Amino acid sequence: MTKLDGKVAVITGGSAGLGLATARRFVGEGARVFLTARGSAPLDAAVAELGPAATGVRGDVTDADDLGRLYAAVDAYGQGLDVLFANAGAGRFAPFGATTPQAFDEDIAGTLRATYFTVQALLPLLNPGASVILMSSAAGSAGAPGLSVYGAAKAGIRSLARNLAVELGEREIRVNVVSPGYINTRPEDADTVAYQKAGAADIPLHRVGQPDEVATAVLFLACGDSSYITGSELFIDGGRNQV
Ligand code: NAD
């Protein structure tokens, strides 16, 4: 028996990086997975790789109509929703003094607001016993240059999990947060690789993490192994924020 046998899961931002790594894990554990991403070509490639247990629904999580289409696709499958991994999010480095109101609004919208309304849009489909996992970041609880908006958005997501755990607990729905540190999702980007390598040099495990190490943690929160865990934050950060 696999850990997600017969379960229906949604992963936003599932065509690349941590979302795709988690989709591989979920499919391997027997789940039927619905993936969203903005670009058709990467989404099609991800679905082709994952096989018949995966369905791609192209869409932007900041767009209410696209979230409505995601709802309709999962609803049409007819088994409700057991796991929601609200993973999609983006941020940019910007010095505090140079952050414009427009950039602030865009980054909050693409991260905190999008996560909030993704869960709200799919809420009617969540089955009793469902698991909701929100993607935060180690940056939500540690400061770093240029991450004032991103960090605030991710801290907001951590707070959202606490509140939803209380409200949705009455329906036996668990809500938790994963907070990765430096994870190697862009091996082709020399600047990102150098930034992460330098940042990881002084953390307890002295290395950058791999996407599958995040996927393993998400799987734990998604399945029955974590049945008495809700409202919590699981760091996958090599100890960066723990010491
Ligand atoms: P990535 O760029 O490798 O992949 C992002 C995925 O999200 C893609 O599938 C993209 O299409 C999708 N996406 C982005 N914005 C979207 C939107 N508005 N609507 C729909 N899909 C959207 O990114 P990643 O590194 O895997 O990051 C995924 C999540 O993990 C993000 O929320 C990020 O903040 C968080 N995170 C990443 C790291 C890291 O080191 N990589 C660390 C902490 C947190």
Coordinates of C-alpha atoms and ligand atoms in Angstrom, one line a residue:
M1 CA 0.0 0.0 0.0
T2 CA 1.4 3.4 -1.0
K3 CA 1.1 6.5 1.1
L4 CA -1.3 8.4 -1.2
D5 CA -3.1 5.4 -2.7
G6 CA -6.3 6.7 -4.4
K7 CA -5.9 10.2 -3.1
V8 CA -6.6 13.3 -5.3
A9 CA -4.0 16.1 -5.0
V10 CA -3.5 19.6 -6.4
I11 CA 0.0 21.1 -6.7
T12 CA 0.2 24.7 -7.9
G13 CA 3.4 25.6 -9.7
G14 CA 3.8 22.0 -10.5
S15 CA 5.8 22.3 -13.8
A16 CA 9.2 23.0 -12.3
G17 CA 11.3 23.1 -9.1
L18 CA 9.8 22.0 -5.8
G19 CA 6.3 21.6 -7.2
L20 CA 7.5 19.1 -9.9
A21 CA 9.7 17.3 -7.4
T22 CA 6.7 16.9 -5.1
A23 CA 4.5 15.8 -8.1
R24 CA 6.9 13.0 -8.8
R25 CA 6.7 11.8 -5.2
F26 CA 2.9 12.0 -5.0
V27 CA 2.5 10.0 -8.3
G28 CA 5.0 7.5 -7.0
E29 CA 2.9 7.1 -3.9
G30 CA -0.3 6.4 -5.8
A31 CA -2.0 9.9 -6.0
R32 CA -4.0 11.4 -8.9
V33 CA -2.3 14.8 -9.3
F34 CA -3.6 18.0 -10.9
L35 CA -0.8 20.4 -11.7
T36 CA -1.1 24.1 -12.5
A37 CA 1.5 26.4 -14.0
R38 CA 1.5 29.5 -16.1
G39 CA 3.4 28.2 -19.1
S40 CA 1.8 25.6 -21.4
A41 CA 5.1 24.0 -22.7
P42 CA 6.7 23.3 -19.2
L43 CA 3.3 22.0 -17.9
D44 CA 2.9 19.7 -20.9
A45 CA 6.4 18.4 -20.4
A46 CA 5.8 17.7 -16.7
V47 CA 2.5 15.9 -17.4
A48 CA 4.2 13.8 -20.2
E49 CA 6.9 12.8 -17.7
L50 CA 4.5 12.0 -14.9
G51 CA 2.2 9.9 -17.0
P52 CA -1.5 9.2 -16.9
A53 CA -1.9 9.9 -13.1
A54 CA -1.2 13.6 -13.8
T55 CA -3.4 16.3 -15.4
G56 CA -2.2 19.7 -16.3
V57 CA -4.5 22.8 -15.9
R58 CA -2.7 25.8 -17.2
G59 CA -3.4 28.9 -15.1
D60 CA -2.1 31.7 -13.0
V61 CA -2.8 31.5 -9.3
T62 CA -3.3 35.3 -9.1
D63 CA -6.2 35.0 -11.5
A64 CA -9.7 34.1 -10.1
D65 CA -10.9 32.8 -13.4
D66 CA -8.0 30.4 -13.7
L67 CA -8.6 29.2 -10.1
G68 CA -12.2 28.6 -11.2
R69 CA -11.0 26.5 -14.1
L70 CA -8.8 24.5 -11.7
Y71 CA -11.8 24.0 -9.4
A72 CA -13.9 22.8 -12.3
A73 CA -11.2 20.3 -13.5
V74 CA -10.9 18.7 -10.0
D75 CA -14.7 18.8 -9.5
A76 CA -15.2 17.0 -12.8
Y77 CA -13.0 14.2 -11.6
G78 CA -15.6 13.5 -9.0
Q79 CA -13.7 12.4 -5.9
G80 CA -13.2 15.7 -4.1
L81 CA -9.7 16.8 -3.0
D82 CA -7.5 15.1 -0.4
V83 CA -4.2 17.1 -0.7
L84 CA -3.7 20.7 -1.7
F85 CA -0.1 21.9 -2.0
A86 CA -0.2 25.7 -2.5
N87 CA 3.3 25.9 -3.7
A88 CA 3.3 28.6 -6.5
G89 CA 4.9 31.8 -5.5
A90 CA 7.5 34.3 -6.6
G91 CA 9.6 37.0 -5.2
R92 CA 12.4 39.3 -6.3
F93 CA 15.3 40.8 -4.6
A94 CA 14.9 44.6 -4.0
P95 CA 16.5 46.9 -1.5
F96 CA 14.0 48.3 1.0
G97 CA 14.5 51.9 -0.1
A98 CA 13.9 51.1 -3.8
T99 CA 10.8 49.0 -3.4
T100 CA 7.9 50.8 -5.1
P101 CA 4.2 50.4 -4.0
Q102 CA 3.6 48.7 -7.3
A103 CA 6.3 46.1 -6.8
F104 CA 5.1 45.6 -3.2
D105 CA 1.5 44.9 -4.4
E106 CA 2.7 42.6 -7.2
D107 CA 4.8 40.5 -4.9
I108 CA 2.2 40.3 -2.1
A109 CA -0.4 39.4 -4.7
G110 CA 1.8 36.7 -6.3
T111 CA 2.6 35.0 -3.0
L112 CA 0.3 35.7 0.0
R113 CA -2.8 36.8 -1.8
A114 CA -2.5 34.0 -4.4
T115 CA -2.0 31.4 -1.6
Y116 CA -5.0 32.7 0.3
F117 CA -7.4 32.6 -2.6
T118 CA -6.1 29.3 -4.0
V119 CA -7.1 27.6 -0.8
Q120 CA -10.4 29.5 -0.7
A121 CA -11.2 28.6 -4.3
L122 CA -10.7 24.8 -3.7
L123 CA -12.2 24.8 -0.2
P124 CA -15.6 23.3 -1.2
L125 CA -13.8 20.3 -2.7
L126 CA -11.7 19.4 0.3
N127 CA -12.7 16.0 1.8
P128 CA -12.8 15.3 5.5
G129 CA -9.3 14.4 6.5
A130 CA -7.7 16.4 3.8
S131 CA -4.3 17.9 4.1
V132 CA -3.4 21.5 3.0
I133 CA 0.3 22.4 2.8
L134 CA 1.3 26.0 2.2
M135 CA 4.6 26.9 0.8
S136 CA 6.4 29.5 3.0
S137 CA 10.2 29.9 3.3
A138 CA 13.0 30.2 5.8
A139 CA 12.9 33.9 4.7
G140 CA 9.6 34.2 6.5
S141 CA 11.3 34.1 9.9
A142 CA 14.9 35.3 9.2
G143 CA 16.0 38.6 7.7
A144 CA 18.1 38.9 4.6
P145 CA 19.1 41.8 2.4
G146 CA 16.6 42.6 -0.4
L147 CA 13.9 40.2 0.9
S148 CA 11.7 42.6 2.9
V149 CA 8.5 42.0 0.8
Y150 CA 9.1 38.3 0.1
G151 CA 9.9 37.7 3.8
A152 CA 6.7 39.5 4.8
A153 CA 4.6 37.6 2.3
K154 CA 6.0 34.3 3.5
A155 CA 5.5 35.2 7.2
G156 CA 1.9 36.0 6.3
I157 CA 1.5 32.5 4.8
R158 CA 2.8 31.0 8.0
S159 CA 0.2 33.0 9.9
L160 CA -2.5 31.9 7.4
A161 CA -1.8 28.3 8.2
R162 CA -2.3 28.9 11.9
N163 CA -5.7 30.5 11.3
L164 CA -6.9 28.0 8.7
A165 CA -5.8 25.1 11.0
V166 CA -8.3 26.5 13.5
E167 CA -11.1 27.2 11.1
L168 CA -10.8 24.0 9.0
G169 CA -10.0 21.7 11.9
E170 CA -13.8 21.4 12.5
R171 CA -13.9 19.7 9.1
E172 CA -11.0 17.5 10.1
I173 CA -8.8 19.3 7.6
R174 CA -5.1 19.8 8.5
V175 CA -3.2 22.8 7.4
N176 CA 0.6 23.0 7.7
V177 CA 3.5 25.0 6.3
V178 CA 6.8 23.9 4.7
S179 CA 9.7 26.4 4.9
P180 CA 12.6 25.5 2.7
G181 CA 16.0 27.2 3.0
Y182 CA 18.5 27.2 0.2
I183 CA 17.3 24.6 -2.3
N184 CA 19.0 23.8 -5.6
T185 CA 16.0 24.4 -8.0
R186 CA 18.1 26.4 -10.5
P187 CA 21.3 24.5 -11.3
E188 CA 21.5 26.3 -14.6
D189 CA 21.6 29.8 -13.0
A190 CA 25.1 30.5 -12.0
D191 CA 24.2 33.6 -9.9
T192 CA 21.6 31.7 -7.9
V193 CA 23.9 28.7 -7.4
A194 CA 26.7 31.1 -6.1
Y195 CA 24.2 33.0 -3.8
Q196 CA 22.9 29.7 -2.3
K197 CA 26.3 28.1 -1.9
A198 CA 27.6 31.2 -0.1
G199 CA 24.5 31.3 2.1
A200 CA 24.7 27.7 3.0
A201 CA 28.4 27.7 3.9
D202 CA 27.7 28.6 7.6
I203 CA 24.5 26.7 8.3
P204 CA 24.7 23.5 10.4
L205 CA 24.6 21.1 7.4
H206 CA 27.0 23.2 5.3
R207 CA 25.3 22.5 2.0
V208 CA 22.4 23.5 -0.3
G209 CA 19.4 21.2 -0.2
Q210 CA 17.9 19.2 -3.1
P211 CA 14.3 19.5 -4.3
D212 CA 13.5 15.9 -3.4
E213 CA 14.4 16.7 0.2
V214 CA 11.6 19.2 0.2
A215 CA 9.2 16.8 -1.6
T216 CA 9.8 14.2 1.1
A217 CA 8.8 16.6 3.8
V218 CA 5.6 17.6 1.8
L219 CA 4.7 14.0 1.4
F220 CA 5.0 13.4 5.1
L221 CA 2.5 16.3 5.8
A222 CA 0.3 15.1 2.9
C223 CA -0.2 11.6 4.1
G224 CA -1.5 9.8 7.2
D225 CA 2.0 9.7 8.8
S226 CA 1.3 13.2 10.0
S227 CA -2.3 12.6 11.1
Y228 CA -2.1 14.5 14.4
I229 CA 0.0 17.5 13.0
T230 CA -1.8 20.7 12.1
G231 CA -0.9 24.4 12.2
S232 CA 2.8 23.6 12.3
E233 CA 5.8 24.7 10.3
L234 CA 8.3 22.2 9.0
F235 CA 11.6 23.7 8.1
I236 CA 13.7 22.0 5.4
D237 CA 16.6 24.3 5.8
G238 CA 19.7 22.4 6.8
G239 CA 19.3 23.9 10.2
R240 CA 19.7 27.5 8.9
N241 CA 16.9 29.0 11.1
Q242 CA 17.1 26.5 14.0
V243 CA 20.4 27.5 15.7
Ligands
NAD1 P1 10.5 27.5 -9.7 O1 10.7 28.8 -10.4 O2 11.5 26.4 -10.0 O3 9.1 26.9 -10.1 C1 8.0 27.7 -9.9 C2 6.7 27.0 -10.4 O4 5.6 27.9 -10.0 C3 6.7 26.9 -11.9 O5 5.9 25.8 -12.2 C4 5.9 28.2 -12.3 O6 5.2 28.0 -13.6 C5 4.9 28.3 -11.2 N1 4.4 29.6 -10.9 C6 5.0 30.7 -10.5 N2 4.2 31.7 -10.3 C7 2.9 31.2 -10.6 C8 1.6 31.7 -10.7 N3 1.4 33.0 -10.4 N4 0.6 30.9 -11.1 C9 0.8 29.6 -11.4 N5 2.0 29.1 -11.4 C10 3.1 29.8 -11.0 O7 10.4 27.8 -8.2 P2 10.8 27.0 -6.9 O8 12.1 27.4 -6.5 O9 10.4 25.6 -7.1 O10 9.8 27.7 -5.8 C11 8.5 27.1 -5.5 C12 8.0 27.7 -4.2 O11 9.0 27.4 -3.2 C13 7.9 29.2 -4.2 O12 6.7 29.6 -3.5 C14 9.1 29.7 -3.5 O13 8.9 31.0 -2.9 C15 9.3 28.6 -2.5 N6 10.7 28.5 -2.0 C16 11.7 28.1 -2.8 C17 13.0 28.0 -2.3 C18 14.2 27.6 -3.1 O14 15.3 27.7 -2.6 N7 14.0 27.2 -4.4 C19 13.2 28.3 -0.9 C20 12.1 28.6 -0.1 C21 10.9 28.7 -0.7

